[in-house]
Amino acid sequence: MDKVRIGIIGLGNIGRFHAGYLLDGKIDRCELTAVCDAFEKATVPYAEKGLKTFTDGEEFIKSGEVDAVIVATPHFQHTTLGIAALEAGVHVMVEKPISAHKADAERLISKSKEHPDVVFGGMFQMRSEPRYQKIKQLIDAGELGEIVRITWIDTDWFRSDAYYQSSEWRATWKGEGGGVLINQCLHQLDTFSWMFGMPAKVRGFAQLGKFHDIEVEDNITAYMEFANGATGTFLSSTGEIPGTNRLEIAGHRGKLVLDHDKLTFIRNEVSADEWNKTSKIGFAQPDQWTIDIPFGDADMPHAGYIQNFVNAILDGAPLNVPGAEGINSIELANAMIYSSLIDQTVELPLDAKAWEDKLNELIEKSQFEKKVVEAPKEDFTKSFRK
Ligand SMILES: NC(=O)c1ccc[n+]([C@@H]2O[C@H](COP(=O)([O-])OP(=O)(O)OC[C@H]3O[C@@H](n4cnc5c(N)ncnc54)[C@H](O)[C@@H]3O)[C@@H](O)[C@H]2O)c1
C-alpha cells in the first residue's frame, strides 16, 4: 500500500472538521474515500462530492472501501466500532475519549492486543500544543526537581444550554457516560497523565447540573495524591465566564506557571529541600530567577495527528498517542466522578467494574427528559486551543 484510503464514521462537529482538511489534500499519502453517519442526511454533501456513503458503521468497516477509519461518533460507539475495525483489520483512530468508561476501554485495548498489526491511535491532539510540549520537556529534563504540588484550574470550557440541547446524547449518563470530565476537560486529564503520571488516590467533589439543565456533572473539584507524596488539585467547569486555564507546578527546584498564553519558570538558585535542611536562618529564601518561556501555536494539531497515523500505517512510524494510552484520562475522569458519587476517596487503579455498575445504575434509574433543539451550525474550532 502506498496510499491510505481513509473513512470517517460520524459526521458531526469533529467528523466534518476532519473531512474538511482531508478533502483539502492536507494529508500526504491519504485520501478520504468514504464516510458514514447513522443520520443519512449528514452524508449527502459527501455523496455529492463522489464519496461512497454508508449509514451503518460496522457495514462500512467491512465494506472493503477503506483501509483506515476515524471514529468520531458519540462515546459509547467508540468501543463497539473500534473493536469492529480491529477485528476487520481496518486501522483505527479513535476520537477522545477512546471509550465511555474504563471497563469499555479495557475491552478495546485487549482487542487491539489481539491485532498488533492493526494501527490503533487516540486523538489527543492537545499534547502537541507547544506550551504543553515545553512543560513536559522541562519536567523530563529535571528542571523542576521533584514535583511536590500540581494545581490546574481548567474552567475555560464554557458551554451554553443550547450546546447541551443540540443533540440527544450530550450530557446524559446513557449517551455520554458523564459530563465535563469525560468530554471537555478530558483533554487536560490526558495531558495531565502524560506529564505527571497517575496519582495513587483521588477524591472528587462533583456537582451534577449545577449550571445547566443536565443530569451529569458540569462542575468538578478533585484532590489527588501521588505515590511519592506529591499532591494535585484539578478543577473544571462548563459554567464559568470568563474561564481560567492556569496550571501551576511546584517542584523543589522551582515553579512553572502556565496562565493561558503565558508560561513562566521561577527557578530557585538552591533547591527548596536543600535550603530547608541547610539554612541557618528561619525566614530567608534562596535567590530566584524568573524566566518567561516563549512558545508558538500548534499548526493544525488534528491534521498532524492524522498524518502521523498515516505514517504509522505506511512506514511503521511510532504513534503520537497509541490508543491504549487513552485509558489514563478515562480512569482519572471516572475516578473523580465515582469518588464524588460514593462520597469517598478511591484508590487507583480504579475498579473498572465498580464504576461500570454504578454508571449502569445511573442509566437505569435516570428520569431525566432530554430536550433537543437543533442549533444553528457555528464555528466550534475556536474552542480547540486551550
Ligand atoms: N479531538 C477533539 O478536539 C474533539 C472535538 C470535538 C469532539 N470530539 C469527540 O468526537 C466525538 C463526536 O463529537 P461531536 O461533537 O462531533 O458530536 P456530534 O453530535 O456533533 O456528531 C456525532 C455524529 O455521529 C453520528 N452517529 C451517532 N451514532 C453513530 C453510529 N453508530 N454510526 C455512525 N454515526 C453515528 C451522529 O449522527 C452525528 O452526526 C465525541 O466523542 C467527542 O468527544 C473530539
PDB file of N, CA, C and O in Angstrom, residues 112-166:
ATOM      1  N   SER A 112      -7.175  -4.745  20.776  1.00  0.00           N
ATOM      2  CA  SER A 112      -6.043  -4.239  19.972  1.00  0.00           C
ATOM      3  C   SER A 112      -4.792  -5.106  20.199  1.00  0.00           C
ATOM      4  O   SER A 112      -3.989  -5.282  19.292  1.00  0.00           O
ATOM      5  N   LYS A 113      -4.674  -5.677  21.396  1.00  0.00           N
ATOM      6  CA  LYS A 113      -3.516  -6.558  21.661  1.00  0.00           C
ATOM      7  C   LYS A 113      -3.610  -7.851  20.848  1.00  0.00           C
ATOM      8  O   LYS A 113      -2.603  -8.450  20.517  1.00  0.00           O
ATOM      9  N   GLU A 114      -4.843  -8.258  20.528  1.00  0.00           N
ATOM     10  CA  GLU A 114      -5.014  -9.457  19.674  1.00  0.00           C
ATOM     11  C   GLU A 114      -4.656  -9.149  18.224  1.00  0.00           C
ATOM     12  O   GLU A 114      -4.510 -10.051  17.421  1.00  0.00           O
ATOM     13  N   HIS A 115      -4.602  -7.853  17.878  1.00  0.00           N
ATOM     14  CA  HIS A 115      -4.342  -7.462  16.480  1.00  0.00           C
ATOM     15  C   HIS A 115      -3.207  -6.431  16.431  1.00  0.00           C
ATOM     16  O   HIS A 115      -3.417  -5.275  16.050  1.00  0.00           O
ATOM     17  N   PRO A 116      -2.001  -6.861  16.812  1.00  0.00           N
ATOM     18  CA  PRO A 116      -0.905  -5.886  16.923  1.00  0.00           C
ATOM     19  C   PRO A 116      -0.512  -5.235  15.587  1.00  0.00           C
ATOM     20  O   PRO A 116       0.120  -4.188  15.589  1.00  0.00           O
ATOM     21  N   ASP A 117      -0.900  -5.852  14.467  1.00  0.00           N
ATOM     22  CA  ASP A 117      -0.543  -5.258  13.164  1.00  0.00           C
ATOM     23  C   ASP A 117      -1.540  -4.189  12.717  1.00  0.00           C
ATOM     24  O   ASP A 117      -1.334  -3.539  11.694  1.00  0.00           O
ATOM     25  N   VAL A 118      -2.624  -4.060  13.445  1.00  0.00           N
ATOM     26  CA  VAL A 118      -3.608  -3.036  13.076  1.00  0.00           C
ATOM     27  C   VAL A 118      -3.307  -1.799  13.923  1.00  0.00           C
ATOM     28  O   VAL A 118      -3.232  -1.875  15.149  1.00  0.00           O
ATOM     29  N   VAL A 119      -3.112  -0.666  13.243  1.00  0.00           N
ATOM     30  CA  VAL A 119      -2.728   0.557  13.970  1.00  0.00           C
ATOM     31  C   VAL A 119      -3.937   1.118  14.722  1.00  0.00           C
ATOM     32  O   VAL A 119      -5.025   1.258  14.154  1.00  0.00           O
ATOM     33  N   PHE A 120      -3.736   1.429  15.993  1.00  0.00           N
ATOM     34  CA  PHE A 120      -4.814   1.919  16.872  1.00  0.00           C
ATOM     35  C   PHE A 120      -4.296   3.187  17.564  1.00  0.00           C
ATOM     36  O   PHE A 120      -3.435   3.126  18.434  1.00  0.00           O
ATOM     37  N   GLY A 121      -4.817   4.334  17.115  1.00  0.00           N
ATOM     38  CA  GLY A 121      -4.358   5.601  17.664  1.00  0.00           C
ATOM     39  C   GLY A 121      -5.463   6.325  18.426  1.00  0.00           C
ATOM     40  O   GLY A 121      -6.650   6.024  18.265  1.00  0.00           O
ATOM     41  N   GLY A 122      -5.088   7.274  19.266  1.00  0.00           N
ATOM     42  CA  GLY A 122      -6.054   8.082  20.017  1.00  0.00           C
ATOM     43  C   GLY A 122      -5.878   9.555  19.655  1.00  0.00           C
ATOM     44  O   GLY A 122      -4.753  10.036  19.566  1.00  0.00           O
ATOM     45  N   MET A 123      -7.011  10.245  19.464  1.00  0.00           N
ATOM     46  CA  MET A 123      -6.938  11.665  19.066  1.00  0.00           C
ATOM     47  C   MET A 123      -6.833  12.551  20.318  1.00  0.00           C
ATOM     48  O   MET A 123      -7.821  13.070  20.828  1.00  0.00           O
ATOM     49  N   PHE A 124      -5.591  12.692  20.794  1.00  0.00           N
ATOM     50  CA  PHE A 124      -5.320  13.546  21.962  1.00  0.00           C
ATOM     51  C   PHE A 124      -4.372  14.647  21.528  1.00  0.00           C
ATOM     52  O   PHE A 124      -3.229  14.751  22.002  1.00  0.00           O
ATOM     53  N   GLN A 125      -4.865  15.441  20.579  1.00  0.00           N
ATOM     54  CA  GLN A 125      -4.001  16.402  19.899  1.00  0.00           C
ATOM     55  C   GLN A 125      -3.497  17.523  20.812  1.00  0.00           C
ATOM     56  O   GLN A 125      -2.543  18.204  20.474  1.00  0.00           O
ATOM     57  N   MET A 126      -4.120  17.678  21.992  1.00  0.00           N
ATOM     58  CA  MET A 126      -3.661  18.764  22.868  1.00  0.00           C
ATOM     59  C   MET A 126      -2.204  18.571  23.307  1.00  0.00           C
ATOM     60  O   MET A 126      -1.492  19.529  23.572  1.00  0.00           O
ATOM     61  N   ARG A 127      -1.777  17.323  23.330  1.00  0.00           N
ATOM     62  CA  ARG A 127      -0.375  17.067  23.696  1.00  0.00           C
ATOM     63  C   ARG A 127       0.591  17.725  22.721  1.00  0.00           C
ATOM     64  O   ARG A 127       1.756  17.942  23.066  1.00  0.00           O
ATOM     65  N   SER A 128       0.129  18.009  21.489  1.00  0.00           N
ATOM     66  CA  SER A 128       1.062  18.587  20.517  1.00  0.00           C
ATOM     67  C   SER A 128       1.145  20.109  20.619  1.00  0.00           C
ATOM     68  O   SER A 128       1.927  20.744  19.921  1.00  0.00           O
ATOM     69  N   GLU A 129       0.331  20.712  21.506  1.00  0.00           N
ATOM     70  CA  GLU A 129       0.410  22.172  21.704  1.00  0.00           C
ATOM     71  C   GLU A 129       1.791  22.500  22.282  1.00  0.00           C
ATOM     72  O   GLU A 129       2.192  21.911  23.302  1.00  0.00           O
ATOM     73  N   PRO A 130       2.502  23.459  21.659  1.00  0.00           N
ATOM     74  CA  PRO A 130       3.859  23.762  22.123  1.00  0.00           C
ATOM     75  C   PRO A 130       3.964  24.095  23.609  1.00  0.00           C
ATOM     76  O   PRO A 130       4.954  23.768  24.255  1.00  0.00           O
ATOM     77  N   ARG A 131       2.932  24.713  24.189  1.00  0.00           N
ATOM     78  CA  ARG A 131       3.023  25.050  25.624  1.00  0.00           C
ATOM     79  C   ARG A 131       3.174  23.779  26.470  1.00  0.00           C
ATOM     80  O   ARG A 131       3.941  23.725  27.411  1.00  0.00           O
ATOM     81  N   TYR A 132       2.393  22.742  26.098  1.00  0.00           N
ATOM     82  CA  TYR A 132       2.464  21.501  26.881  1.00  0.00           C
ATOM     83  C   TYR A 132       3.725  20.703  26.550  1.00  0.00           C
ATOM     84  O   TYR A 132       4.291  20.038  27.421  1.00  0.00           O
ATOM     85  N   GLN A 133       4.161  20.812  25.297  1.00  0.00           N
ATOM     86  CA  GLN A 133       5.430  20.164  24.921  1.00  0.00           C
ATOM     87  C   GLN A 133       6.565  20.747  25.748  1.00  0.00           C
ATOM     88  O   GLN A 133       7.437  20.034  26.241  1.00  0.00           O
ATOM     89  N   LYS A 134       6.556  22.098  25.889  1.00  0.00           N
ATOM     90  CA  LYS A 134       7.617  22.779  26.667  1.00  0.00           C
ATOM     91  C   LYS A 134       7.593  22.336  28.126  1.00  0.00           C
ATOM     92  O   LYS A 134       8.631  22.076  28.735  1.00  0.00           O
ATOM     93  N   ILE A 135       6.381  22.285  28.690  1.00  0.00           N
ATOM     94  CA  ILE A 135       6.262  21.918  30.107  1.00  0.00           C
ATOM     95  C   ILE A 135       6.792  20.500  30.315  1.00  0.00           C
ATOM     96  O   ILE A 135       7.589  20.239  31.226  1.00  0.00           O
ATOM     97  N   LYS A 136       6.370  19.603  29.409  1.00  0.00           N
ATOM     98  CA  LYS A 136       6.815  18.197  29.535  1.00  0.00           C
ATOM     99  C   LYS A 136       8.340  18.109  29.411  1.00  0.00           C
ATOM    100  O   LYS A 136       8.992  17.377  30.160  1.00  0.00           O
ATOM    101  N   GLN A 137       8.883  18.890  28.465  1.00  0.00           N
ATOM    102  CA  GLN A 137      10.341  18.884  28.247  1.00  0.00           C
ATOM    103  C   GLN A 137      11.073  19.329  29.524  1.00  0.00           C
ATOM    104  O   GLN A 137      12.055  18.718  29.945  1.00  0.00           O
ATOM    105  N   LEU A 138      10.565  20.379  30.179  1.00  0.00           N
ATOM    106  CA  LEU A 138      11.211  20.882  31.402  1.00  0.00           C
ATOM    107  C   LEU A 138      11.092  19.876  32.546  1.00  0.00           C
ATOM    108  O   LEU A 138      12.046  19.657  33.300  1.00  0.00           O
ATOM    109  N   ILE A 139       9.931  19.239  32.665  1.00  0.00           N
ATOM    110  CA  ILE A 139       9.746  18.234  33.730  1.00  0.00           C
ATOM    111  C   ILE A 139      10.697  17.066  33.492  1.00  0.00           C
ATOM    112  O   ILE A 139      11.427  16.637  34.397  1.00  0.00           O
ATOM    113  N   ASP A 140      10.704  16.563  32.235  1.00  0.00           N
ATOM    114  CA  ASP A 140      11.518  15.374  31.927  1.00  0.00           C
ATOM    115  C   ASP A 140      13.011  15.655  32.085  1.00  0.00           C
ATOM    116  O   ASP A 140      13.789  14.758  32.429  1.00  0.00           O
ATOM    117  N   ALA A 141      13.385  16.915  31.840  1.00  0.00           N
ATOM    118  CA  ALA A 141      14.807  17.268  31.978  1.00  0.00           C
ATOM    119  C   ALA A 141      15.186  17.492  33.442  1.00  0.00           C
ATOM    120  O   ALA A 141      16.336  17.801  33.761  1.00  0.00           O
ATOM    121  N   GLY A 142      14.223  17.399  34.345  1.00  0.00           N
ATOM    122  CA  GLY A 142      14.514  17.536  35.776  1.00  0.00           C
ATOM    123  C   GLY A 142      14.668  18.987  36.212  1.00  0.00           C
ATOM    124  O   GLY A 142      15.142  19.264  37.315  1.00  0.00           O
ATOM    125  N   GLU A 143      14.259  19.936  35.364  1.00  0.00           N
ATOM    126  CA  GLU A 143      14.441  21.358  35.695  1.00  0.00           C
ATOM    127  C   GLU A 143      13.690  21.764  36.962  1.00  0.00           C
ATOM    128  O   GLU A 143      14.115  22.672  37.664  1.00  0.00           O
ATOM    129  N   LEU A 144      12.569  21.092  37.235  1.00  0.00           N
ATOM    130  CA  LEU A 144      11.808  21.457  38.431  1.00  0.00           C
ATOM    131  C   LEU A 144      12.235  20.649  39.653  1.00  0.00           C
ATOM    132  O   LEU A 144      11.741  20.881  40.752  1.00  0.00           O
ATOM    133  N   GLY A 145      13.097  19.674  39.432  1.00  0.00           N
ATOM    134  CA  GLY A 145      13.419  18.758  40.529  1.00  0.00           C
ATOM    135  C   GLY A 145      12.205  17.903  40.822  1.00  0.00           C
ATOM    136  O   GLY A 145      11.319  17.739  39.971  1.00  0.00           O
ATOM    137  N   GLU A 146      12.141  17.389  42.041  1.00  0.00           N
ATOM    138  CA  GLU A 146      10.981  16.551  42.385  1.00  0.00           C
ATOM    139  C   GLU A 146       9.733  17.426  42.479  1.00  0.00           C
ATOM    140  O   GLU A 146       9.739  18.474  43.136  1.00  0.00           O
ATOM    141  N   ILE A 147       8.664  16.986  41.840  1.00  0.00           N
ATOM    142  CA  ILE A 147       7.414  17.768  41.873  1.00  0.00           C
ATOM    143  C   ILE A 147       6.700  17.489  43.188  1.00  0.00           C
ATOM    144  O   ILE A 147       6.574  16.331  43.608  1.00  0.00           O
ATOM    145  N   VAL A 148       6.235  18.566  43.840  1.00  0.00           N
ATOM    146  CA  VAL A 148       5.558  18.370  45.127  1.00  0.00           C
ATOM    147  C   VAL A 148       4.070  18.745  45.070  1.00  0.00           C
ATOM    148  O   VAL A 148       3.274  18.254  45.872  1.00  0.00           O
ATOM    149  N   ARG A 149       3.706  19.608  44.109  1.00  0.00           N
ATOM    150  CA  ARG A 149       2.291  20.027  44.048  1.00  0.00           C
ATOM    151  C   ARG A 149       1.934  20.451  42.635  1.00  0.00           C
ATOM    152  O   ARG A 149       2.702  21.150  41.967  1.00  0.00           O
ATOM    153  N   ILE A 150       0.752  20.033  42.195  1.00  0.00           N
ATOM    154  CA  ILE A 150       0.234  20.422  40.882  1.00  0.00           C
ATOM    155  C   ILE A 150      -1.159  21.004  41.116  1.00  0.00           C
ATOM    156  O   ILE A 150      -1.987  20.388  41.796  1.00  0.00           O
ATOM    157  N   THR A 151      -1.405  22.175  40.546  1.00  0.00           N
ATOM    158  CA  THR A 151      -2.725  22.782  40.673  1.00  0.00           C
ATOM    159  C   THR A 151      -3.179  23.190  39.283  1.00  0.00           C
ATOM    160  O   THR A 151      -2.488  23.971  38.611  1.00  0.00           O
ATOM    161  N   TRP A 152      -4.284  22.659  38.839  1.00  0.00           N
ATOM    162  CA  TRP A 152      -4.762  23.023  37.495  1.00  0.00           C
ATOM    163  C   TRP A 152      -6.199  23.526  37.605  1.00  0.00           C
ATOM    164  O   TRP A 152      -7.115  22.767  37.925  1.00  0.00           O
ATOM    165  N   ILE A 153      -6.368  24.827  37.355  1.00  0.00           N
ATOM    166  CA  ILE A 153      -7.714  25.397  37.276  1.00  0.00           C
ATOM    167  C   ILE A 153      -8.044  25.451  35.790  1.00  0.00           C
ATOM    168  O   ILE A 153      -7.451  26.229  35.043  1.00  0.00           O
ATOM    169  N   ASP A 154      -8.955  24.598  35.388  1.00  0.00           N
ATOM    170  CA  ASP A 154      -9.235  24.418  33.961  1.00  0.00           C
ATOM    171  C   ASP A 154     -10.728  24.634  33.720  1.00  0.00           C
ATOM    172  O   ASP A 154     -11.469  23.708  33.411  1.00  0.00           O
ATOM    173  N   THR A 155     -11.132  25.890  33.944  1.00  0.00           N
ATOM    174  CA  THR A 155     -12.568  26.175  33.862  1.00  0.00           C
ATOM    175  C   THR A 155     -12.930  26.877  32.553  1.00  0.00           C
ATOM    176  O   THR A 155     -14.025  27.411  32.419  1.00  0.00           O
ATOM    177  N   ASP A 156     -12.011  26.833  31.598  1.00  0.00           N
ATOM    178  CA  ASP A 156     -12.220  27.562  30.339  1.00  0.00           C
ATOM    179  C   ASP A 156     -12.978  26.709  29.317  1.00  0.00           C
ATOM    180  O   ASP A 156     -12.563  26.588  28.168  1.00  0.00           O
ATOM    181  N   TRP A 157     -14.057  26.104  29.767  1.00  0.00           N
ATOM    182  CA  TRP A 157     -14.803  25.189  28.894  1.00  0.00           C
ATOM    183  C   TRP A 157     -16.277  25.565  28.855  1.00  0.00           C
ATOM    184  O   TRP A 157     -17.141  24.683  28.829  1.00  0.00           O
ATOM    185  N   PHE A 158     -16.566  26.873  28.885  1.00  0.00           N
ATOM    186  CA  PHE A 158     -17.980  27.269  28.946  1.00  0.00           C
ATOM    187  C   PHE A 158     -18.798  26.654  27.808  1.00  0.00           C
ATOM    188  O   PHE A 158     -18.372  26.645  26.648  1.00  0.00           O
ATOM    189  N   ARG A 159     -19.952  26.124  28.153  1.00  0.00           N
ATOM    190  CA  ARG A 159     -20.934  25.658  27.180  1.00  0.00           C
ATOM    191  C   ARG A 159     -22.303  26.192  27.615  1.00  0.00           C
ATOM    192  O   ARG A 159     -22.600  26.220  28.820  1.00  0.00           O
ATOM    193  N   SER A 160     -23.132  26.588  26.646  1.00  0.00           N
ATOM    194  CA  SER A 160     -24.468  27.104  26.983  1.00  0.00           C
ATOM    195  C   SER A 160     -25.480  25.962  27.000  1.00  0.00           C
ATOM    196  O   SER A 160     -25.195  24.858  26.521  1.00  0.00           O
ATOM    197  N   ASP A 161     -26.686  26.264  27.477  1.00  0.00           N
ATOM    198  CA  ASP A 161     -27.749  25.249  27.436  1.00  0.00           C
ATOM    199  C   ASP A 161     -28.021  24.831  25.995  1.00  0.00           C
ATOM    200  O   ASP A 161     -28.341  23.669  25.735  1.00  0.00           O
ATOM    201  N   ALA A 162     -27.870  25.769  25.061  1.00  0.00           N
ATOM    202  CA  ALA A 162     -28.130  25.444  23.640  1.00  0.00           C
ATOM    203  C   ALA A 162     -27.177  24.341  23.169  1.00  0.00           C
ATOM    204  O   ALA A 162     -27.565  23.468  22.389  1.00  0.00           O
ATOM    205  N   TYR A 163     -25.949  24.368  23.646  1.00  0.00           N
ATOM    206  CA  TYR A 163     -24.983  23.312  23.298  1.00  0.00           C
ATOM    207  C   TYR A 163     -25.510  21.958  23.782  1.00  0.00           C
ATOM    208  O   TYR A 163     -25.538  20.974  23.043  1.00  0.00           O
ATOM    209  N   TYR A 164     -25.944  21.928  25.058  1.00  0.00           N
ATOM    210  CA  TYR A 164     -26.399  20.642  25.601  1.00  0.00           C
ATOM    211  C   TYR A 164     -27.670  20.142  24.916  1.00  0.00           C
ATOM    212  O   TYR A 164     -27.896  18.939  24.829  1.00  0.00           O
ATOM    213  N   GLN A 165     -28.493  21.128  24.457  1.00  0.00           N
ATOM    214  CA  GLN A 165     -29.755  20.718  23.824  1.00  0.00           C
ATOM    215  C   GLN A 165     -29.573  20.360  22.353  1.00  0.00           C
ATOM    216  O   GLN A 165     -30.513  19.975  21.679  1.00  0.00           O
ATOM    217  N   SER A 166     -28.331  20.496  21.841  1.00  0.00           N
ATOM    218  CA  SER A 166     -28.129  20.341  20.394  1.00  0.00           C
ATOM    219  C   SER A 166     -28.192  18.885  19.939  1.00  0.00           C
ATOM    220  O   SER A 166     -28.354  18.621  18.755  1.00  0.00           O
TER     221      SER A 166
END
